[in-house]
Amino acid sequence: MGLPERRAIAQYKQNIFPKWQQTLNDLVGAPVEIEVEWDTLGAEGLAHLFEKGIDAIYFEPLVLALQDIGVDDFSKQAIRDGFKKYFISGIEPDDRIFYRFENKTLSYRHNFSNIENYTHERRQRIVNLLEKAL
């Protein structure tokens, strides 16, 4: 990653990421650990798209999924008890299973692509995965 990309990531971490952290904590009703492999996110020459892309790929689908699942006190408690950590990487797994949920941790490994088109499909994948696991 060049200077523009590293700068865009640094600005995102400082200015945008804390808002997502707070949103997730509020939705879950407890602190959620978020581990991000920052140096794997984004793509060379696309620093101007990092904020919109990181939001759309990694955070918006999860927030929408948690809103879909947490419709009553029972579901909110299941989320609070069963979801403790969110791990994000821009390196895709060889088996192409991008989402995994193990040991109260949701992992999402996907490269920086499809910024706008797949938010709702990602949301649905998360909903399906969490509803089976929680």
Coordinates of C-alpha atoms in Angstrom, one line a residue:
M1 CA 0.0 0.0 0.0
G2 CA 1.2 3.4 -0.9
L3 CA 1.0 6.6 1.1
P4 CA -2.5 7.6 -0.1
E5 CA -3.8 4.3 0.9
R6 CA -2.1 4.3 4.3
R7 CA -3.3 7.8 4.9
A8 CA -6.9 6.9 4.0
I9 CA -6.8 3.9 6.4
A10 CA -5.3 6.1 9.2
Q11 CA -8.1 8.7 8.7
Y12 CA -10.7 5.9 8.7
K13 CA -9.4 4.4 11.9
Q14 CA -9.4 7.8 13.6
N15 CA -12.6 9.4 12.3
I16 CA -15.0 6.6 11.2
F17 CA -14.1 3.4 13.0
P18 CA -15.0 4.7 16.5
K19 CA -18.5 5.4 15.3
W20 CA -18.9 1.8 14.0
Q21 CA -17.5 0.5 17.3
Q22 CA -20.1 2.4 19.2
T23 CA -22.9 1.4 16.9
L24 CA -22.1 -2.3 17.3
N25 CA -21.7 -2.0 21.1
D26 CA -25.1 -0.3 21.2
L27 CA -26.8 -2.9 19.0
V28 CA -25.3 -5.8 20.9
G29 CA -25.9 -4.2 24.3
A30 CA -22.3 -5.0 25.4
P31 CA -18.8 -4.3 24.2
V32 CA -17.9 -6.1 21.0
E33 CA -14.2 -6.6 20.3
I34 CA -13.4 -5.6 16.7
E35 CA -10.1 -6.9 15.3
V36 CA -9.2 -5.5 11.9
E37 CA -6.2 -6.4 9.7
W38 CA -6.0 -2.8 8.5
D39 CA -3.1 -3.4 6.2
T40 CA -5.1 -5.9 4.2
L41 CA -8.0 -3.6 3.5
G42 CA -8.4 -1.5 0.4
A43 CA -6.7 -1.7 -2.9
E44 CA -3.9 0.2 -4.6
G45 CA -5.1 3.4 -6.3
L46 CA -8.5 3.4 -4.6
A47 CA -7.8 5.4 -1.5
H48 CA -10.6 7.8 -2.4
L49 CA -13.1 5.0 -2.1
F50 CA -11.9 3.5 1.2
E51 CA -14.4 5.2 3.5
K52 CA -17.4 4.2 1.4
G53 CA -16.0 0.8 0.6
I54 CA -15.0 -0.2 4.1
D55 CA -18.4 0.9 5.4
A56 CA -20.3 -1.0 2.7
I57 CA -18.3 -4.2 2.7
Y58 CA -17.4 -4.7 6.3
F59 CA -19.7 -2.7 8.6
E60 CA -23.1 -1.8 7.1
P61 CA -24.1 -5.5 6.4
L62 CA -23.3 -6.5 10.0
V63 CA -25.3 -3.6 11.5
L64 CA -28.3 -4.4 9.2
A65 CA -28.1 -8.0 10.1
L66 CA -28.0 -7.3 13.9
Q67 CA -31.0 -5.0 13.4
D68 CA -32.9 -7.7 11.6
I69 CA -32.1 -10.4 14.2
G70 CA -32.6 -8.3 17.4
V71 CA -36.3 -7.7 17.0
D72 CA -37.3 -8.7 20.6
D73 CA -35.8 -9.1 24.0
F74 CA -35.1 -12.9 23.5
S75 CA -33.1 -12.3 20.3
K76 CA -31.3 -9.3 21.8
Q77 CA -30.2 -11.5 24.7
A78 CA -29.0 -14.2 22.4
I79 CA -26.9 -11.7 20.5
R80 CA -25.5 -10.2 23.7
D81 CA -24.6 -13.7 25.1
G82 CA -23.3 -15.2 21.9
F83 CA -21.5 -12.5 19.9
K84 CA -18.4 -11.1 21.4
K85 CA -15.9 -10.4 18.6
Y86 CA -15.8 -9.3 15.0
F87 CA -12.7 -10.1 12.9
I88 CA -12.1 -8.5 9.5
S89 CA -9.5 -9.3 6.9
G90 CA -9.1 -8.3 3.3
I91 CA -7.4 -11.6 2.5
E92 CA -9.9 -14.1 1.2
P93 CA -9.8 -17.7 2.4
D94 CA -8.8 -20.4 -0.1
D95 CA -12.1 -22.3 0.4
R96 CA -14.1 -19.1 -0.4
I97 CA -16.1 -19.3 2.8
F98 CA -16.0 -15.6 3.6
Y99 CA -18.1 -15.6 6.8
R100 CA -17.5 -17.9 9.7
F101 CA -18.9 -17.9 13.2
E102 CA -16.9 -19.8 15.8
N103 CA -16.3 -19.3 19.5
K104 CA -18.6 -16.2 19.7
T105 CA -16.5 -14.6 16.9
L106 CA -17.8 -13.6 13.5
S107 CA -15.0 -13.6 11.0
Y108 CA -15.3 -11.9 7.6
R109 CA -12.5 -12.3 5.1
H110 CA -13.1 -10.6 1.8
N111 CA -11.1 -8.4 -0.5
F112 CA -12.0 -4.8 -1.3
S113 CA -14.5 -5.2 -4.1
N114 CA -18.2 -4.9 -4.9
I115 CA -18.5 -1.8 -2.8
E116 CA -22.1 -0.9 -3.5
N117 CA -23.9 -3.9 -5.0
Y118 CA -23.9 -6.6 -2.3
T119 CA -24.7 -5.0 1.0
H120 CA -28.1 -6.7 1.3
E121 CA -26.7 -10.1 0.2
R122 CA -24.0 -9.8 2.8
R123 CA -26.6 -8.9 5.4
Q124 CA -28.6 -11.9 4.6
R125 CA -25.6 -14.2 4.8
I126 CA -24.8 -12.8 8.3
V127 CA -28.4 -13.2 9.4
N128 CA -28.5 -16.8 8.2
L129 CA -25.2 -17.6 9.9
L130 CA -25.9 -16.0 13.2
E131 CA -29.5 -17.3 13.4
K132 CA -28.1 -20.8 13.1
A133 CA -25.3 -20.3 15.6
L134 CA -26.8 -18.1 18.4

